[in-house]
CSV table of C-alpha atoms (C1' of nucleotides) in Angstrom, one decimal:
chain,number,residue,atom,x,y,z
A,11,MET,CA,5.4,32.1,-9.5
A,12,PRO,CA,4.0,34.5,-7.0
A,13,THR,CA,5.5,34.3,-3.5
A,14,ILE,CA,3.2,33.2,-0.7
A,15,ASP,CA,3.6,34.8,2.8
A,16,PRO,CA,4.5,31.8,5.0
A,17,THR,CA,3.2,33.4,8.2
A,18,ALA,CA,-0.2,34.3,6.7
A,19,PHE,CA,-0.5,30.9,5.0
A,20,SER,CA,0.3,28.9,8.1
A,21,ALA,CA,-2.1,31.0,10.2
A,22,ALA,CA,-5.0,30.3,7.8
A,23,LEU,CA,-4.2,26.7,7.4
A,24,LEU,CA,-3.7,25.9,11.1
A,25,ALA,CA,-6.9,27.8,12.1
A,26,TRP,CA,-8.8,25.6,9.7
A,27,TYR,CA,-6.9,22.5,11.0
A,28,ASP,CA,-7.8,23.3,14.7
A,29,ILE,CA,-11.4,22.9,13.8
A,30,HIS,CA,-11.5,20.4,10.9
A,31,HIS,CA,-8.6,18.1,11.5
A,32,ARG,CA,-9.3,14.4,11.1
A,33,ASP,CA,-9.3,12.2,14.2
A,34,LEU,CA,-7.2,9.2,13.4
A,35,PRO,CA,-6.1,6.4,15.7
A,36,TRP,CA,-2.4,7.2,15.5
A,37,ARG,CA,-2.8,10.9,16.1
A,38,ILE,CA,-3.1,13.2,19.1
A,39,SER,CA,-5.4,16.2,18.8
A,40,PRO,CA,-4.1,19.7,18.2
A,41,ARG,CA,-5.4,20.5,21.7
A,42,GLN,CA,-3.3,17.8,23.4
A,43,ARG,CA,-0.3,18.8,21.3
A,44,ALA,CA,-0.7,22.5,22.4
A,45,ALA,CA,-0.7,21.2,26.0
A,46,GLY,CA,2.7,19.7,25.4
A,47,ALA,CA,1.8,16.1,24.5
A,48,ARG,CA,3.5,14.3,21.6
A,49,PRO,CA,2.5,11.1,19.9
A,50,ASP,CA,4.3,7.9,20.5
A,51,PRO,CA,7.0,7.7,17.8
A,52,TYR,CA,6.4,4.0,17.4
A,53,ARG,CA,2.7,4.6,16.5
A,54,VAL,CA,3.6,7.4,14.1
A,55,TRP,CA,6.2,5.2,12.4
A,56,LEU,CA,3.9,2.2,12.2
A,57,SER,CA,1.1,4.3,10.7
A,58,GLU,CA,3.3,6.1,8.2
A,59,ILE,CA,4.7,2.8,6.9
A,60,MET,CA,1.2,1.4,6.5
A,61,LEU,CA,0.0,4.5,4.8
A,62,GLN,CA,2.5,4.5,2.0
A,63,GLN,CA,0.5,4.3,-1.1
A,64,THR,CA,-2.4,3.0,0.9
A,65,THR,CA,-5.7,4.6,1.9
A,66,VAL,CA,-6.5,5.5,5.5
A,67,ALA,CA,-9.6,3.3,5.3
A,68,ALA,CA,-7.5,0.2,4.5
A,69,VAL,CA,-4.9,1.0,7.1
A,70,LYS,CA,-7.1,1.4,10.2
A,71,ALA,CA,-7.9,-2.3,10.9
A,72,TYR,CA,-4.3,-3.4,10.3
A,73,TYR,CA,-2.9,-0.6,12.5
A,74,THR,CA,-5.2,-1.7,15.3
A,75,LYS,CA,-4.3,-5.3,15.0
A,76,PHE,CA,-0.6,-4.6,14.9
A,77,LEU,CA,-0.7,-2.3,17.9
A,78,ALA,CA,-2.7,-4.8,19.9
A,79,ARG,CA,-0.3,-7.6,19.1
A,80,TRP,CA,3.0,-5.7,19.3
A,81,PRO,CA,2.4,-2.6,21.5
A,82,SER,CA,6.0,-1.4,21.3
A,83,VAL,CA,8.9,-1.5,18.8
A,84,SER,CA,10.7,-4.0,21.1
A,85,ASP,CA,7.7,-6.3,20.9
A,86,LEU,CA,7.7,-6.1,17.1
A,87,ALA,CA,11.5,-6.6,17.0
A,88,ALA,CA,11.1,-9.8,19.0
A,89,ALA,CA,8.5,-11.3,16.6
A,90,PRO,CA,9.4,-13.8,13.9
A,91,GLU,CA,9.3,-12.3,10.4
A,92,GLY,CA,6.7,-14.8,9.3
A,93,ALA,CA,4.2,-13.6,12.0
A,94,VAL,CA,4.7,-10.0,10.7
A,95,LEU,CA,4.1,-11.0,7.1
A,96,ALA,CA,1.0,-13.1,8.1
A,97,GLU,CA,-0.5,-10.1,9.9
A,98,TRP,CA,0.3,-7.8,6.9
A,99,ALA,CA,-1.2,-10.2,4.4
A,100,GLY,CA,-3.8,-8.4,2.3
A,101,LEU,CA,-2.3,-4.9,2.7
A,102,GLY,CA,0.1,-5.2,-0.2
A,103,TYR,CA,3.6,-4.0,-1.0
A,104,TYR,CA,5.1,-6.7,1.1
A,105,ALA,CA,8.6,-5.2,1.1
A,106,ARG,CA,7.1,-2.7,3.6
A,107,ALA,CA,6.4,-5.5,6.0
A,108,ARG,CA,9.9,-7.0,5.7
A,109,ASN,CA,11.4,-3.5,6.1
A,110,LEU,CA,9.1,-2.8,9.0
A,111,HIS,CA,10.5,-5.8,10.9
A,112,ALA,CA,14.1,-5.0,9.9
A,113,CYS,CA,13.6,-1.5,11.1
A,114,ALA,CA,12.2,-2.6,14.4
A,115,LYS,CA,15.2,-4.8,15.0
A,116,ALA,CA,17.6,-2.0,14.0
A,117,VAL,CA,15.9,0.4,16.4
A,118,GLU,CA,16.1,-2.2,19.1
A,119,ALA,CA,19.8,-3.1,18.4
A,120,GLU,CA,21.2,0.3,17.5
A,121,TYR,CA,19.1,2.7,19.6
A,122,GLY,CA,18.0,0.5,22.6
A,123,GLY,CA,14.4,0.5,21.4
A,124,ARG,CA,14.0,4.3,21.1
A,125,PHE,CA,13.6,5.9,17.7
A,126,PRO,CA,16.2,8.4,16.7
A,127,GLU,CA,14.8,11.9,16.6
A,128,THR,CA,16.1,13.6,13.4
A,129,ALA,CA,15.0,13.1,9.8
A,130,ALA,CA,18.5,12.4,8.7
A,131,THR,CA,19.0,9.5,11.2
A,132,LEU,CA,15.6,8.1,10.6
A,133,LYS,CA,16.2,8.0,6.9
A,134,ALA,CA,19.0,5.6,7.4
A,135,LEU,CA,16.6,2.9,8.7
A,136,PRO,CA,15.0,0.3,6.4
A,137,GLY,CA,11.8,1.3,4.8
A,138,ILE,CA,12.1,5.0,5.8
A,139,GLY,CA,12.7,7.3,2.9
A,140,ASP,CA,12.4,10.9,2.1
A,141,TYR,CA,8.8,11.4,3.0
A,142,THR,CA,8.6,9.1,6.0
A,143,SER,CA,11.7,10.4,7.7
A,144,ALA,CA,10.4,13.9,7.4
A,145,ALA,CA,7.0,13.0,8.6
A,146,ILE,CA,8.1,11.1,11.7
A,147,ALA,CA,10.7,13.8,12.6
A,148,THR,CA,8.1,16.5,12.2
A,149,ILE,CA,5.1,14.9,13.8
A,150,ALA,CA,6.8,13.1,16.7
A,151,PHE,CA,9.8,15.3,17.4
A,152,ASP,CA,8.8,18.8,16.2
A,153,GLU,CA,11.6,19.1,13.6
A,154,PRO,CA,10.5,21.5,10.9
A,155,ALA,CA,11.4,19.1,8.1
A,156,ALA,CA,9.9,19.5,4.6
A,157,VAL,CA,7.1,16.9,4.4
A,158,VAL,CA,6.0,16.1,0.9
A,159,ASP,CA,3.6,13.4,0.1
A,160,GLY,CA,1.1,12.9,-2.8
A,161,ASN,CA,-1.5,15.2,-1.1
A,162,ILE,CA,1.0,18.0,-0.6
A,163,GLU,CA,2.3,17.7,-4.2
A,164,ARG,CA,-1.3,18.2,-5.3
A,165,VAL,CA,-1.9,21.2,-3.0
A,166,VAL,CA,1.4,23.0,-3.9
A,167,THR,CA,1.1,22.4,-7.7
A,168,ARG,CA,-2.3,24.0,-7.5
A,169,LEU,CA,-1.2,26.9,-5.3
A,170,HIS,CA,1.3,27.8,-7.9
A,171,ALA,CA,-0.3,26.3,-11.0
A,172,ILE,CA,2.9,24.4,-11.7
A,173,GLU,CA,3.0,23.1,-15.3
A,174,THR,CA,6.1,21.0,-14.9
A,175,PRO,CA,5.0,17.4,-14.8
A,176,LEU,CA,5.6,15.1,-11.8
A,177,PRO,CA,8.0,13.7,-10.8
A,178,ARG,CA,10.2,16.4,-12.3
A,179,ALA,CA,8.5,19.1,-10.3
A,180,LYS,CA,9.3,17.4,-7.0
A,181,PRO,CA,12.4,19.5,-6.1
A,182,LEU,CA,10.5,22.7,-6.7
A,183,ILE,CA,7.6,21.5,-4.5
A,184,LYS,CA,10.0,20.5,-1.8
A,185,ALA,CA,11.7,23.9,-1.8
A,186,GLU,CA,8.3,25.6,-1.6
A,187,ILE,CA,7.2,23.4,1.4
A,188,ALA,CA,10.6,24.1,3.1
A,189,ALA,CA,9.8,27.8,2.7
A,190,LEU,CA,6.2,27.5,4.0
A,191,THR,CA,6.8,25.1,7.0
A,192,PRO,CA,6.7,27.1,10.2
A,193,LYS,CA,9.1,26.7,13.2
A,194,GLU,CA,6.1,26.6,15.5
A,195,ARG,CA,3.7,23.7,15.0
A,196,PRO,CA,5.5,22.1,12.1
A,197,GLY,CA,3.9,18.7,12.9
A,198,ASP,CA,0.4,20.2,12.8
A,199,PHE,CA,1.3,22.1,9.6
A,200,ALA,CA,2.3,18.9,7.8
A,201,GLN,CA,-0.8,17.0,9.0
A,202,ALA,CA,-2.9,20.0,8.1
A,203,MET,CA,-1.6,20.0,4.6
A,204,MET,CA,-2.3,16.3,4.2
A,205,ASP,CA,-5.8,16.8,5.6
A,206,LEU,CA,-6.4,19.6,3.3
A,207,GLY,CA,-5.4,17.4,0.3
A,208,ALA,CA,-7.5,14.6,1.5
A,209,THR,CA,-10.7,16.5,2.3
A,210,ILE,CA,-10.7,19.8,0.3
A,211,CYS,CA,-8.0,19.8,-2.3
A,212,THR,CA,-9.0,16.4,-3.6
A,213,PRO,CA,-7.9,14.9,-7.0
A,214,THR,CA,-11.3,15.4,-8.6
A,215,ARG,CA,-13.9,18.0,-7.8
A,216,PRO,CA,-11.9,19.9,-5.2
A,217,ALA,CA,-13.9,22.0,-2.8
A,218,CYS,CA,-12.3,25.3,-3.6
A,219,ALA,CA,-15.3,27.3,-2.4
A,220,ILE,CA,-14.6,26.3,1.2
A,221,CYS,CA,-10.8,26.1,1.0
A,222,PRO,CA,-9.1,27.9,3.9
A,223,VAL,CA,-6.1,28.8,1.7
A,224,ARG,CA,-8.0,29.9,-1.4
A,225,PRO,CA,-6.7,33.5,-1.2
A,226,PHE,CA,-3.2,32.1,-1.8
A,227,CYS,CA,-4.1,29.8,-4.7
A,228,THR,CA,-3.3,30.5,-8.3
A,229,ALA,CA,-5.1,27.5,-9.9
A,230,THR,CA,-8.5,28.2,-8.4
A,231,ARG,CA,-8.6,31.7,-9.9
A,232,THR,CA,-8.8,30.2,-13.4
A,233,ALA,CA,-11.1,27.3,-12.2
A,234,GLU,CA,-8.4,24.9,-13.3
A,235,ALA,CA,-7.5,23.3,-10.0
A,236,GLU,CA,-8.4,19.9,-11.2
A,237,ARG,CA,-5.9,20.1,-14.0
A,238,TYR,CA,-3.0,19.9,-11.4
A,239,PRO,CA,-0.7,18.1,-10.8
A,240,VAL,CA,0.4,17.5,-14.3
A,241,LYS,CA,1.8,14.0,-14.6
A,242,ALA,CA,3.9,12.2,-17.1
A,243,LYS,CA,2.0,9.6,-19.1
A,244,LYS,CA,2.2,6.0,-17.9
A,245,ALA,CA,2.9,3.0,-20.1
A,246,ALA,CA,0.1,0.5,-20.8
A,247,VAL,CA,0.1,-2.5,-18.4
A,248,PRO,CA,1.1,-5.8,-20.0
A,249,GLU,CA,-0.6,-9.1,-19.5
A,250,ARG,CA,1.1,-12.1,-17.9
A,251,ARG,CA,0.0,-15.6,-17.5
A,252,GLY,CA,0.8,-18.6,-15.2
A,253,ALA,CA,-0.7,-21.5,-13.4
A,254,ALA,CA,-1.3,-22.3,-9.7
A,255,PHE,CA,-1.6,-25.9,-8.3
A,256,VAL,CA,-3.7,-26.6,-5.3
A,257,ALA,CA,-3.0,-30.0,-3.8
A,258,ARG,CA,-5.5,-31.2,-1.3
A,259,ARG,CA,-5.0,-34.0,1.3
A,260,PRO,CA,-7.9,-36.2,2.3
A,261,ASP,CA,-8.4,-34.2,5.5
A,262,GLY,CA,-8.8,-31.0,3.5
A,263,ALA,CA,-5.4,-29.6,4.2
A,264,VAL,CA,-3.8,-27.6,1.4
A,265,PHE,CA,-0.2,-27.7,0.3
A,266,LEU,CA,1.6,-24.3,0.6
A,267,ARG,CA,5.1,-23.1,0.2
A,268,LYS,CA,7.1,-19.9,0.8
A,269,ARG,CA,8.0,-17.6,-2.0
A,270,PRO,CA,11.6,-16.3,-2.3
A,271,GLY,CA,12.5,-13.7,0.2
A,272,THR,CA,12.7,-10.8,-2.2
A,273,GLY,CA,10.9,-9.7,-5.3
A,274,MET,CA,7.2,-10.0,-6.1
A,275,LEU,CA,5.2,-11.1,-3.0
A,276,GLY,CA,8.6,-11.9,-1.4
A,277,GLY,CA,8.5,-14.0,1.7
A,278,MET,CA,4.7,-14.6,1.4
A,279,SER,CA,3.0,-18.0,1.1
A,280,GLU,CA,1.3,-19.6,-1.9
A,281,PRO,CA,0.1,-22.8,-3.4
A,282,PRO,CA,2.8,-23.8,-5.9
A,283,THR,CA,2.7,-21.6,-9.0
A,284,THR,CA,4.7,-21.5,-12.2
A,285,ASN,CA,6.7,-18.5,-13.2
A,286,TRP,CA,4.5,-15.8,-14.6
A,287,SER,CA,5.3,-15.6,-18.2
A,288,ALA,CA,5.2,-12.4,-20.2
A,289,ARG,CA,3.2,-14.4,-22.7
A,290,ALA,CA,-0.5,-14.0,-22.3
A,291,ASP,CA,-1.5,-16.6,-24.8
A,292,GLY,CA,-2.0,-20.3,-24.5
A,293,ALA,CA,-2.7,-22.6,-21.6
A,294,LEU,CA,0.1,-24.2,-19.6
A,295,GLY,CA,-1.5,-27.5,-18.6
A,296,ALA,CA,-0.8,-30.0,-16.0
A,297,SER,CA,2.7,-30.6,-17.4
A,298,ALA,CA,3.8,-27.4,-15.7
A,299,ALA,CA,2.8,-28.8,-12.2
A,300,PRO,CA,5.5,-29.0,-9.5
A,301,PHE,CA,4.9,-32.8,-9.2
A,302,PRO,CA,2.8,-35.3,-11.1
A,303,SER,CA,-0.7,-36.0,-10.0
A,304,ASP,CA,-4.2,-36.2,-11.3
A,305,TRP,CA,-4.4,-32.5,-11.9
A,306,ARG,CA,-7.7,-31.1,-13.0
A,307,ARG,CA,-8.3,-27.6,-14.2
A,308,VAL,CA,-10.9,-26.0,-12.0
A,309,GLY,CA,-10.9,-22.4,-13.4
A,310,GLU,CA,-8.8,-19.4,-13.6
A,311,ILE,CA,-8.5,-16.1,-11.8
A,312,GLU,CA,-7.4,-12.6,-12.8
A,313,HIS,CA,-5.6,-10.1,-10.7
A,314,GLY,CA,-4.3,-6.6,-11.4
A,315,PHE,CA,-0.9,-5.6,-10.1
A,316,THR,CA,0.7,-2.2,-10.4
A,317,HIS,CA,2.6,-2.9,-13.6
A,318,PHE,CA,0.9,-5.9,-15.1
A,319,ARG,CA,-2.3,-7.9,-15.2
A,320,LEU,CA,-2.1,-11.6,-14.3
A,321,THR,CA,-4.2,-14.5,-15.3
A,322,LEU,CA,-3.6,-17.7,-13.3
A,323,GLU,CA,-5.0,-21.0,-14.4
A,324,VAL,CA,-6.1,-22.9,-11.2
A,325,TRP,CA,-5.4,-26.6,-11.1
A,326,SER,CA,-6.5,-29.0,-8.3
A,327,ALA,CA,-5.6,-32.5,-7.3
A,328,ALA,CA,-6.3,-34.9,-4.4
A,329,VAL,CA,-3.0,-36.2,-3.2
A,330,GLY,CA,-1.5,-38.2,-0.3
A,331,ASP,CA,0.6,-36.9,2.5
A,332,GLU,CA,4.1,-37.0,1.0
A,333,LEU,CA,5.4,-34.6,-1.5
A,334,ALA,CA,9.0,-34.4,-2.7
A,335,ILE,CA,9.1,-30.6,-2.7
A,336,GLU,CA,9.5,-28.1,0.1
A,337,GLY,CA,6.5,-26.7,1.9
A,338,TRP,CA,3.8,-27.6,4.4
A,339,TRP,CA,0.2,-28.7,4.8
A,340,SER,CA,-2.2,-26.1,6.0
A,341,LYS,CA,-5.4,-27.3,7.6
A,342,PRO,CA,-8.7,-25.5,6.7
A,343,GLN,CA,-8.9,-23.8,10.1
A,344,ASP,CA,-5.3,-22.5,9.7
A,345,ILE,CA,-5.5,-21.0,6.3
A,346,ALA,CA,-6.9,-17.7,7.4
A,347,ALA,CA,-3.7,-17.1,9.5
A,348,GLU,CA,-1.3,-17.9,6.7
A,349,ALA,CA,0.7,-15.2,5.0
A,350,LEU,CA,-1.3,-15.4,1.8
A,351,PRO,CA,-1.5,-12.4,-0.4
A,352,THR,CA,-4.9,-11.5,-1.9
A,353,VAL,CA,-4.1,-13.0,-5.3
A,354,MET,CA,-3.4,-16.4,-3.7
A,355,ARG,CA,-6.6,-16.3,-1.7
A,356,LYS,CA,-8.4,-15.8,-5.0
A,357,VAL,CA,-6.6,-19.0,-6.2
A,358,LEU,CA,-7.8,-21.0,-3.2
A,359,LYS,CA,-11.3,-19.6,-3.5
A,360,ALA,CA,-11.3,-20.7,-7.2
A,361,ALA,CA,-10.3,-24.2,-6.0
A,362,GLU,CA,-13.3,-24.0,-3.6
A,363,ILE,CA,-11.2,-23.7,-0.5
A,364,GLY,CA,-12.6,-21.3,2.0
A,365,SER,CA,-9.9,-18.8,3.1
A,366,SER,CA,-11.9,-17.5,6.1
A,367,GLU,CA,-14.9,-18.1,8.2
A,368,ALA,CA,-16.6,-15.4,6.2
A,369,GLU,CA,-16.2,-17.5,3.1
A,370,ARG,CA,-17.1,-20.8,4.6
A,371,PRO,CA,-18.6,-22.8,1.7
A,372,SER,CA,-22.2,-23.9,1.9
A,373,ALA,CA,-23.2,-27.6,1.8
A,374,VAL,CA,-23.4,-27.3,-2.0
A,375,PRO,CA,-20.3,-25.4,-3.0
A,376,GLN,CA,-20.9,-22.4,-5.2
A,377,ARG,CA,-18.8,-23.0,-8.3
A,378,ARG,CA,-18.2,-20.1,-10.5
A,379,GLY,CA,-16.9,-20.9,-14.0
A,380,ARG,CA,-16.1,-24.4,-13.0
A,381,ARG,CA,-18.3,-26.1,-15.5
A,382,LEU,CA,-16.5,-24.2,-18.3
A,383,HIS,CA,-13.2,-26.0,-17.7
A,384,GLY,CA,-13.1,-29.7,-17.7
A,385,ALA,CA,-9.9,-31.8,-17.2
A,386,GLU,CA,-7.5,-32.0,-20.0
B,10,DT,C1',16.2,7.7,-13.8
B,11,DA,C1',12.8,4.6,-14.6
B,12,DG,C1',11.1,0.2,-13.3
B,13,DT,C1',9.5,-2.7,-9.5
B,14,DC,C1',6.4,-3.5,-5.9
B,15,DG,C1',-0.4,-4.8,-4.0
B,16,DT,C1',-4.8,-3.8,-3.0
B,17,DG,C1',-9.5,-2.1,-2.9
B,18,DG,C1',-12.3,1.8,-3.9
B,19,DT,C1',-14.1,4.9,-7.4
B,20,DA,C1',-15.4,7.6,-11.7
C,7,DT,C1',-14.7,-2.6,-17.9
C,8,DT,C1',-11.0,0.2,-17.7
C,9,DA,C1',-8.2,3.4,-15.7
C,10,DC,C1',-6.6,5.8,-12.0
C,11,DC,C1',-5.3,6.3,-7.7
C,12,DA,C1',-3.8,6.4,-1.8
C,13,DA,C1',0.6,9.6,3.8
C,14,DG,C1',6.6,5.9,-1.2
C,15,DA,C1',10.9,3.1,-0.9
C,16,DC,C1',14.3,0.8,-3.2
C,17,DT,C1',17.4,-0.3,-6.9
DNA sequence: TAGTCGTGGTA
DNA sequence: TTACCAAGACT
């Protein structure tokens, strides 16, 4: 593996970044940074948590909403967890939201509302791991920590044509980044590497012809950049099946309950569902309902999760006000603000319950697939 | 260490 | 349609 001169590499990368950096809501410009400004650690942290395994495009609207509602870490710490989960609904990986709130409370309680300034101390906080601790310390506090995310893994494996598959190659990549990260402008260096990965050194069809660090890159010489990073094969995703039960009151309210605080969709809201069986065959039927009623099957929905695909039968019933199980009634105008994950909004939609103004049903409800499934 | 944990966009 | 993936953390 040929050695890269860190000084020359940084100079080329940062010169490119000064011109071609992305303008993002949680950033300050290289020009402001050069003038001595530093970004608000709260904003850096908030954005980094949201960006975990999530695209910039998806994050922007959530980031703006969170910042408007909770302008500081103290504001966020004072919020009820349910409000944070409801605001997070739709962004996925809900443990992030629970840890976000726990972290805000820890920063408030242990550090008086000011984020600690080193990667090592940041990493001890909930939801902040290897990558995020290094990113915050480097971007907000100028610590030259080794920042390694998916973009940077891709860039480095191409620079050195690393054949070792991920995640085994991770220690090697981190060592190389530690060697390349400059003492001056480490925050810009990290963000420049990520911007390079996001805009030039892309997973498919990388733009090697206009890459500022092409002279340092091994993979591009053999026109094989796209082959890296080598990754271990993934197992096929299994199928699971379950049923969801949408109870409706005469005034249109829907019965919801809260899922257990940990695990899949932990702490989020849902219409009552069965457990999601590993069995993908057979129908469950109204006998699986949380309480007896005149359940009618109104359709089914499919949803892909990271490690399995789920099919949910959707059952609906018109019921009275009193149910013997724990939960609450949510009126039509309140549903949009509930902490409903996307899969559960699909369920409500299948039961012809508008989950937002945008989905307000027309006078004649559109029924998709409804005719196919009569009552039992 | 390998499995768990969402979602929407894209080839 | 399917498969993969996007600024990972936690157990």
